[in-house]
XYZ file of N, CA and C in Angstrom:
594
model
N -45.105 8.010 -6.023
C -44.326 7.797 -4.797
C -43.881 6.333 -4.756
N -42.589 6.091 -4.397
C -42.096 4.719 -4.366
C -42.814 3.886 -3.311
N -42.937 2.619 -3.602
C -43.605 1.719 -2.659
C -42.708 1.481 -1.452
N -43.308 0.908 -0.397
C -42.567 0.615 0.839
C -41.435 -0.367 0.549
N -41.676 -1.304 -0.361
C -40.670 -2.311 -0.701
C -39.453 -1.664 -1.352
N -39.709 -0.735 -2.290
C -38.618 -0.031 -2.985
C -37.820 0.820 -1.993
N -38.531 1.518 -1.102
C -37.858 2.338 -0.085
C -36.967 1.480 0.813
N -37.495 0.318 1.169
C -36.723 -0.601 2.024
C -35.463 -1.076 1.298
N -35.601 -1.360 0.002
C -34.435 -1.790 -0.789
C -33.383 -0.688 -0.846
N -33.826 0.550 -1.034
C -32.900 1.681 -1.095
C -32.191 1.891 0.242
N -32.951 1.739 1.327
C -32.348 1.873 2.669
C -31.272 0.814 2.870
N -31.541 -0.387 2.375
C -30.580 -1.480 2.509
C -29.317 -1.205 1.687
N -29.499 -0.665 0.485
C -28.351 -0.320 -0.372
C -27.484 0.728 0.335
N -28.120 1.746 0.915
C -27.380 2.797 1.628
C -26.660 2.205 2.839
N -27.362 1.359 3.592
C -26.750 0.743 4.779
C -25.537 -0.104 4.395
N -25.660 -0.872 3.313
C -24.537 -1.693 2.836
C -23.368 -0.826 2.393
N -23.698 0.268 1.699
C -22.659 1.169 1.211
C -21.953 1.875 2.371
N -22.711 2.226 3.396
C -22.115 2.842 4.595
C -21.085 1.894 5.206
N -21.437 0.621 5.343
C -20.513 -0.373 5.904
C -19.278 -0.536 5.025
N -19.494 -0.531 3.705
C -18.369 -0.654 2.759
C -17.435 0.534 2.900
N -17.992 1.735 2.963
C -17.174 2.949 3.089
C -16.427 2.978 4.419
N -17.080 2.531 5.478
C -16.434 2.525 6.799
C -15.250 1.563 6.841
N -15.395 0.422 6.191
C -14.334 -0.594 6.238
C -13.256 -0.376 5.177
N -13.505 0.556 4.242
C -12.547 0.787 3.150
C -11.333 1.563 3.625
N -10.152 1.153 3.153
C -8.936 1.931 3.408
C -8.858 3.096 2.427
N -9.332 2.851 1.203
C -9.280 3.905 0.184
C -10.315 3.637 -0.891
N -10.641 4.695 -1.635
C -11.581 4.553 -2.741
C -11.422 5.685 -3.736
N -11.865 5.423 -4.961
C -11.801 6.437 -6.022
C -13.154 6.482 -6.724
N -13.646 7.702 -6.968
C -14.886 7.902 -7.718
C -14.522 8.252 -9.147
N -15.199 7.615 -10.103
C -14.918 7.898 -11.514
C -16.209 8.141 -12.290
N -16.065 8.916 -13.363
C -17.136 9.094 -14.346
C -16.767 8.181 -15.509
N -17.611 7.200 -15.766
C -17.289 6.182 -16.774
C -17.976 6.445 -18.120
N -18.553 7.645 -18.278
C -19.218 7.992 -19.548
C -18.234 7.889 -20.704
N -18.642 7.234 -21.773
C -17.811 7.199 -22.960
C -16.923 5.976 -23.083
N -16.817 5.175 -22.025
C -15.998 3.968 -22.172
C -16.858 2.848 -22.757
N -16.254 2.021 -23.555
C -16.993 0.947 -24.224
C -17.240 -0.208 -23.257
N -18.111 -1.108 -23.653
C -18.396 -2.297 -22.842
C -17.119 -3.113 -22.674
N -16.332 -3.212 -23.737
C -15.081 -3.976 -23.684
C -14.097 -3.335 -22.698
N -14.001 -2.012 -22.730
C -13.104 -1.304 -21.807
C -13.578 -1.459 -20.365
N -14.906 -1.377 -20.179
C -15.472 -1.553 -18.837
C -15.152 -2.946 -18.300
N -15.254 -3.948 -19.160
C -14.942 -5.328 -18.760
C -13.469 -5.457 -18.382
N -12.591 -4.822 -19.166
C -11.155 -4.854 -18.869
C -10.861 -4.180 -17.529
N -11.493 -3.022 -17.304
C -11.287 -2.290 -16.049
C -11.736 -3.122 -14.857
N -12.923 -3.705 -14.961
C -13.435 -4.532 -13.867
C -12.506 -5.710 -13.579
N -11.967 -6.299 -14.635
C -11.053 -7.433 -14.488
C -9.777 -7.021 -13.750
N -9.201 -5.868 -14.141
C -7.976 -5.381 -13.499
C -8.224 -5.052 -12.025
N -9.367 -4.442 -11.747
C -9.708 -4.097 -10.362
C -9.916 -5.358 -9.527
N -10.586 -6.347 -10.109
C -10.822 -7.609 -9.395
C -9.494 -8.288 -9.054
N -8.559 -8.292 -10.030
C -7.239 -8.891 -9.804
C -6.505 -8.208 -8.658
N -6.729 -6.893 -8.500
C -6.059 -6.121 -7.446
C -6.830 -6.161 -6.126
N -7.945 -6.906 -6.092
C -8.739 -7.005 -4.865
C -9.571 -5.768 -4.587
N -9.919 -5.054 -5.652
C -10.695 -3.814 -5.511
C -12.143 -4.065 -5.918
N -13.062 -3.625 -5.071
C -14.494 -3.758 -5.361
C -14.933 -2.577 -6.223
N -15.678 -2.858 -7.274
C -16.105 -1.811 -8.202
C -17.614 -1.878 -8.323
N -18.263 -0.750 -8.056
C -19.734 -0.765 -8.142
C -20.260 0.570 -8.631
N -21.424 0.476 -9.274
C -22.140 1.670 -9.724
C -23.388 1.773 -8.857
N -23.505 2.898 -8.153
C -24.657 3.134 -7.279
C -25.211 4.507 -7.628
N -26.511 4.665 -7.548
C -27.128 5.963 -7.855
C -26.509 7.046 -6.970
N -26.305 8.225 -7.562
C -25.671 9.332 -6.837
C -26.404 9.706 -5.548
N -27.740 9.681 -5.598
C -28.530 10.043 -4.410
C -28.208 9.099 -3.252
N -28.163 7.798 -3.537
C -27.899 6.812 -2.493
C -26.452 6.907 -2.012
N -25.532 7.151 -2.956
C -24.125 7.315 -2.586
C -23.957 8.550 -1.704
N -24.695 9.610 -2.029
C -24.626 10.852 -1.244
C -25.082 10.603 0.196
N -26.185 9.868 0.366
C -26.664 9.545 1.725
C -25.584 8.802 2.505
N -25.009 7.784 1.877
C -23.983 6.961 2.534
C -22.734 7.787 2.836
N -22.290 8.599 1.858
C -21.089 9.421 2.037
C -21.275 10.421 3.171
N -22.452 11.033 3.236
C -22.725 11.991 4.314
C -22.727 11.310 5.676
N -23.221 10.082 5.716
C -23.278 9.367 6.998
C -21.891 9.026 7.544
N -20.921 8.814 6.651
C -19.563 8.483 7.127
C -18.638 9.701 7.153
N -19.175 10.888 6.877
C -18.373 12.108 6.985
C -17.658 12.535 5.720
N -18.133 12.051 4.564
C -17.521 12.428 3.285
C -18.390 13.457 2.547
N -18.854 14.490 3.277
C -19.729 15.486 2.676
C -19.067 16.192 1.493
N -17.728 16.258 1.490
C -17.011 16.937 0.404
C -17.211 16.252 -0.955
N -17.709 15.012 -0.937
C -17.951 14.302 -2.201
C -19.251 14.734 -2.876
N -20.079 15.496 -2.148
C -21.381 15.917 -2.689
C -21.280 16.503 -4.087
N -20.362 17.451 -4.264
C -20.272 18.150 -5.553
C -19.782 17.245 -6.680
N -19.161 16.106 -6.328
C -18.675 15.168 -7.345
C -19.740 14.154 -7.753
N -20.805 14.074 -6.980
C -21.835 13.065 -7.241
C -22.884 13.578 -8.226
N -22.411 13.852 -9.426
C -23.264 14.263 -10.540
C -22.856 13.460 -11.757
N -23.834 13.099 -12.579
C -23.515 12.282 -13.756
C -23.189 10.857 -13.349
N -22.881 10.005 -14.307
C -22.589 8.604 -13.984
C -21.372 8.495 -13.059
N -21.541 7.782 -11.955
C -20.457 7.646 -10.985
C -20.288 6.189 -10.589
N -19.052 5.755 -10.603
C -18.723 4.403 -10.124
C -17.701 4.537 -9.007
N -17.716 3.577 -8.104
C -16.799 3.564 -6.960
C -15.853 2.382 -7.055
N -14.567 2.647 -6.876
C -13.560 1.582 -6.778
C -13.030 1.643 -5.353
N -13.266 0.570 -4.581
C -12.963 0.576 -3.145
C -12.123 -0.629 -2.751
N -11.138 -0.385 -1.878
C -10.338 -1.484 -1.345
C -10.331 -1.445 0.178
N -10.536 -2.609 0.775
C -10.487 -2.708 2.235
C -9.113 -3.188 2.709
N -8.248 -3.581 1.772
C -6.955 -4.161 2.159
C -5.739 -3.385 1.675
N -5.841 -2.717 0.531
C -4.684 -2.033 -0.049
C -5.046 -0.583 -0.354
N -4.483 0.384 0.380
C -4.853 1.786 0.164
C -4.374 2.356 -1.165
N -3.435 1.690 -1.824
C -2.884 2.193 -3.080
C -3.627 1.637 -4.302
N -4.143 0.416 -4.189
C -4.693 -0.308 -5.346
C -5.755 0.449 -6.145
N -6.806 1.021 -5.535
C -7.819 1.694 -6.360
C -7.232 2.837 -7.192
N -6.410 3.673 -6.558
C -5.812 4.815 -7.264
C -4.883 4.343 -8.374
N -4.086 3.318 -8.101
C -3.107 2.821 -9.075
C -3.808 2.226 -10.302
N -4.775 1.340 -10.075
C -5.456 0.680 -11.193
C -6.240 1.696 -12.025
N -6.997 2.564 -11.349
C -7.812 3.559 -12.061
C -6.912 4.534 -12.831
N -5.863 5.043 -12.198
C -4.969 6.010 -12.853
C -4.274 5.392 -14.059
N -3.778 4.159 -13.892
C -3.114 3.477 -15.008
C -4.077 3.262 -16.173
N -5.304 2.869 -15.848
C -6.303 2.610 -16.891
C -6.697 3.914 -17.599
N -6.821 5.003 -16.815
C -7.226 6.302 -17.374
C -6.173 6.864 -18.334
N -4.901 6.435 -18.180
C -3.859 6.888 -19.116
C -4.134 6.383 -20.527
N -4.660 5.164 -20.620
C -4.944 4.566 -21.929
C -6.361 4.862 -22.420
N -7.274 5.061 -21.477
C -8.674 5.304 -21.840
C -9.070 6.683 -21.313
N -8.939 7.686 -22.163
C -9.163 9.075 -21.741
C -10.599 9.346 -21.314
N -11.534 8.541 -21.776
C -12.948 8.752 -21.428
C -13.203 8.525 -19.941
N -12.367 7.720 -19.289
C -12.535 7.457 -17.854
C -11.999 8.656 -17.079
N -12.888 9.326 -16.366
C -12.511 10.554 -15.657
C -12.520 10.331 -14.147
N -11.404 10.638 -13.521
C -11.316 10.532 -12.051
C -11.972 11.766 -11.460
N -12.895 11.552 -10.519
C -13.611 12.672 -9.905
C -12.986 13.077 -8.569
N -12.818 12.111 -7.689
C -12.283 12.379 -6.351
C -11.981 11.033 -5.702
N -11.577 11.088 -4.459
C -11.305 9.838 -3.750
C -11.269 10.061 -2.252
N -10.988 8.999 -1.540
C -10.828 9.108 -0.089
C -9.769 8.115 0.361
N -9.127 8.473 1.469
C -8.050 7.656 2.024
C -8.065 7.789 3.532
N -8.147 6.671 4.220
C -8.135 6.648 5.692
C -9.095 7.658 6.312
N -10.313 7.695 5.792
C -11.348 8.533 6.400
C -11.359 9.986 5.956
N -10.511 10.347 4.968
C -10.476 11.736 4.495
C -10.648 11.780 2.985
N -11.373 12.784 2.517
C -11.548 12.979 1.081
C -10.254 13.556 0.523
N -9.813 13.030 -0.630
C -8.575 13.508 -1.244
C -8.848 13.995 -2.665
N -7.976 14.885 -3.138
C -8.145 15.495 -4.456
C -7.600 14.588 -5.554
N -7.810 15.008 -6.808
C -7.304 14.256 -7.958
C -5.773 14.219 -7.928
N -5.137 15.352 -7.560
C -3.669 15.390 -7.472
C -3.155 14.400 -6.431
N -3.855 14.326 -5.299
C -3.446 13.386 -4.249
C -3.643 11.931 -4.708
N -4.687 11.696 -5.497
C -4.922 10.355 -6.042
C -3.769 9.968 -6.968
N -3.313 10.929 -7.792
C -2.200 10.656 -8.709
C -0.907 10.370 -7.947
N -0.671 11.114 -6.860
C 0.518 10.854 -6.029
C 0.424 9.466 -5.406
N -0.763 9.144 -4.929
C -0.983 7.828 -4.322
C -0.766 6.727 -5.352
N -1.193 6.970 -6.582
C -1.054 5.982 -7.650
C 0.410 5.705 -7.977
N 1.289 6.702 -7.746
C 2.711 6.518 -8.051
C 3.457 5.812 -6.914
N 2.788 5.594 -5.788
C 3.389 4.875 -4.669
C 3.457 3.387 -5.016
N 4.580 2.730 -4.704
C 4.651 1.285 -4.965
C 3.573 0.546 -4.177
N 3.102 -0.550 -4.731
C 2.070 -1.331 -4.047
C 2.641 -1.967 -2.782
N 1.758 -2.426 -1.932
C 2.148 -3.062 -0.667
C 3.110 -4.226 -0.910
N 2.805 -5.041 -1.930
C 3.640 -6.205 -2.237
C 5.042 -5.787 -2.655
N 5.130 -4.710 -3.467
C 6.442 -4.227 -3.923
C 7.236 -3.683 -2.744
N 6.584 -2.926 -1.861
C 7.271 -2.389 -0.687
C 7.781 -3.507 0.221
N 6.954 -4.522 0.429
C 7.378 -5.655 1.261
C 8.560 -6.365 0.615
N 8.495 -6.564 -0.702
C 9.596 -7.229 -1.419
C 10.887 -6.429 -1.294
N 10.791 -5.092 -1.376
C 11.990 -4.247 -1.243
C 12.582 -4.364 0.160
N 11.723 -4.336 1.176
C 12.201 -4.446 2.560
C 12.860 -5.801 2.780
N 12.201 -6.854 2.311
C 12.762 -8.202 2.474
C 14.086 -8.337 1.727
N 14.169 -7.715 0.555
C 15.407 -7.751 -0.223
C 16.538 -7.057 0.502
N 16.236 -5.896 1.124
C 17.288 -5.169 1.835
C 17.715 -5.906 3.096
N 16.786 -6.605 3.744
C 17.150 -7.403 4.920
C 17.935 -8.639 4.522
N 17.599 -9.192 3.376
C 18.213 -10.429 2.903
C 19.608 -10.204 2.333
N 19.872 -8.994 1.837
C 21.123 -8.709 1.142
C 22.378 -8.970 1.978
N 22.499 -8.457 3.224
C 23.717 -8.723 4.003
C 23.911 -10.213 4.294
N 22.826 -10.918 4.548
C 22.916 -12.353 4.838
C 23.396 -13.098 3.600
N 22.838 -12.757 2.449
C 23.240 -13.402 1.193
C 24.714 -13.152 0.914
N 25.159 -11.929 1.166
C 26.563 -11.576 0.941
C 27.482 -12.403 1.830
N 27.109 -12.550 3.081
C 27.907 -13.354 4.019
C 27.962 -14.807 3.564
N 26.830 -15.346 3.160
C 26.773 -16.740 2.706
C 27.650 -16.930 1.480
N 27.593 -15.995 0.529
C 28.433 -16.100 -0.673
C 29.915 -16.051 -0.324
N 30.294 -15.166 0.605
C 31.698 -15.046 1.023
C 32.182 -16.335 1.660
N 31.387 -16.866 2.580
C 31.770 -18.116 3.255
C 31.864 -19.266 2.255
N 30.929 -19.305 1.298
C 30.945 -20.369 0.301
C 32.197 -20.263 -0.574
N 32.581 -19.031 -0.917
C 33.784 -18.823 -1.732
C 35.021 -19.305 -0.989
N 35.050 -19.052 0.317
C 36.197 -19.516 1.118
C 36.262 -21.037 1.141
N 35.133 -21.670 1.356
C 35.082 -23.136 1.403
C 35.459 -23.712 0.033
N 34.952 -23.083 -1.050
C 35.267 -23.556 -2.402
C 36.764 -23.469 -2.691
N 37.449 -22.506 -2.065
C 38.888 -22.333 -2.275
C 39.718 -23.128 -1.264
N 39.081 -23.996 -0.506
C 39.801 -24.873 0.418
C 40.158 -24.244 1.746
N 39.535 -23.121 2.064
C 39.820 -22.472 3.350
C 38.706 -22.834 4.315
N 39.081 -23.364 5.461
C 38.096 -23.699 6.486
C 37.856 -22.461 7.348
N 36.641 -22.234 7.774
C 36.375 -21.057 8.610
C 37.255 -20.998 9.847
N 37.662 -22.165 10.406
C 38.511 -22.190 11.604
C 39.911 -21.677 11.303
N 40.340 -21.725 10.014
C 41.677 -21.270 9.630
C 41.759 -19.754 9.472
N 40.624 -19.096 9.447
C 40.614 -17.649 9.210
C 41.053 -16.939 10.481
N 42.079 -16.097 10.351
C 42.572 -15.313 11.487
C 42.041 -13.900 11.356
N 41.482 -13.437 12.413
C 40.973 -12.066 12.418
C 41.983 -11.220 13.153
N 42.530 -10.229 12.442
C 43.529 -9.364 13.060
C 42.834 -8.251 13.819
N 43.391 -7.989 15.013
C 42.834 -6.916 15.823
C 43.256 -5.582 15.240
N 42.414 -4.583 15.301
C 42.784 -3.259 14.825
C 43.965 -2.705 15.616
N 44.743 -1.758 15.031
C 45.963 -1.208 15.624
C 45.733 -0.643 17.022
N 44.640 0.041 17.240
C 44.368 0.641 18.552
C 44.235 -0.438 19.610
N 43.592 -1.542 19.237
C 43.426 -2.640 20.194
C 44.758 -3.307 20.482
N 45.633 -3.428 19.438
C 46.944 -4.041 19.624
C 47.786 -3.224 20.591
N 47.748 -1.901 20.456
C 48.534 -1.030 21.328
C 48.026 -1.098 22.758
N 46.726 -1.250 22.913
C 46.148 -1.284 24.250
C 46.399 -2.615 24.936
N 46.619 -3.691 24.141
C 46.774 -5.027 24.723
C 47.976 -5.141 25.662
N 49.237 -4.708 25.275
C 50.370 -4.835 26.204
C 50.156 -4.051 27.489
N 49.574 -2.861 27.375
C 49.342 -2.046 28.568
C 48.387 -2.758 29.506
N 47.386 -3.409 28.923
C 46.422 -4.141 29.750
C 47.094 -5.325 30.416
N 48.007 -5.997 29.677
C 48.721 -7.147 30.251
C 49.612 -6.712 31.416
N 50.315 -5.566 31.249
C 51.195 -5.063 32.321
C 50.391 -4.740 33.563
N 49.227 -4.145 33.345
C 48.390 -3.772 34.489
C 47.888 -5.014 35.199
N 47.643 -6.066 34.419
C 47.117 -7.293 35.010
C 48.205 -8.098 35.710
N 49.519 -7.928 35.318
C 50.621 -8.710 35.928
C 50.816 -8.283 37.374
N 51.134 -9.250 38.273
C 51.330 -8.883 39.695
C 52.556 -7.986 39.856
N 52.436 -7.034 40.679
C 53.557 -6.114 40.918
C 54.716 -6.860 41.557
N 55.935 -6.502 41.132
C 57.125 -7.184 41.692
C 57.270 -6.763 43.153
N 57.603 -7.743 43.957
C 57.773 -7.433 45.377
C 59.038 -6.603 45.577
N 58.965 -5.660 46.444
C 60.151 -4.839 46.755
C 61.157 -5.714 47.489
N 62.467 -5.505 47.243
C 63.468 -6.314 47.936
C 63.409 -6.076 49.440
N 63.566 -7.148 50.153
C 63.476 -7.067 51.620
C 64.655 -6.271 52.162
N 64.402 -5.450 53.141
C 65.501 -4.667 53.751
C 66.397 -5.598 54.543
N 67.748 -5.415 54.453
C 68.692 -6.278 55.155
C 69.067 -5.672 56.472
């Protein structure tokens, strides 16, 4: 029977893992059997660069923690060597890094994952992995917002380079507005006084 000290250590590991799972936006469980030490080092490096925490915890302890946060569906996946890749900041990063790495290293097997408090399947992990990262999405949005402004600046610069001052540019009113202008002027003009009766 384990000593009180060992039991206390295990309780602490579970408590820490519960907090990690609660604060995580997403995570992926993998079976790392068959990958070399060099491949494991490369994977850890890529995950670290993406801000993803990677840890190996005994299945029993992971099961306790997963059940406490409502991930009971992970029970059947917690067999054999299991590692967790978890991100608290980027919901796409764990799936993207693990999926990309698994393409080159077939021994790395994706078991399951979770996203925003729900367990997701391997197919859903692959779909998530194909989503652009947060940084790429932000860059695309900023690019689309920046594009009209850049175009305007280039146009104005071209005019200035050709010796045209912005004050010299005449903006022609559309035809409908031109037709409406005389009618508006007539309506605004004071009505002619009727000739006085003699």
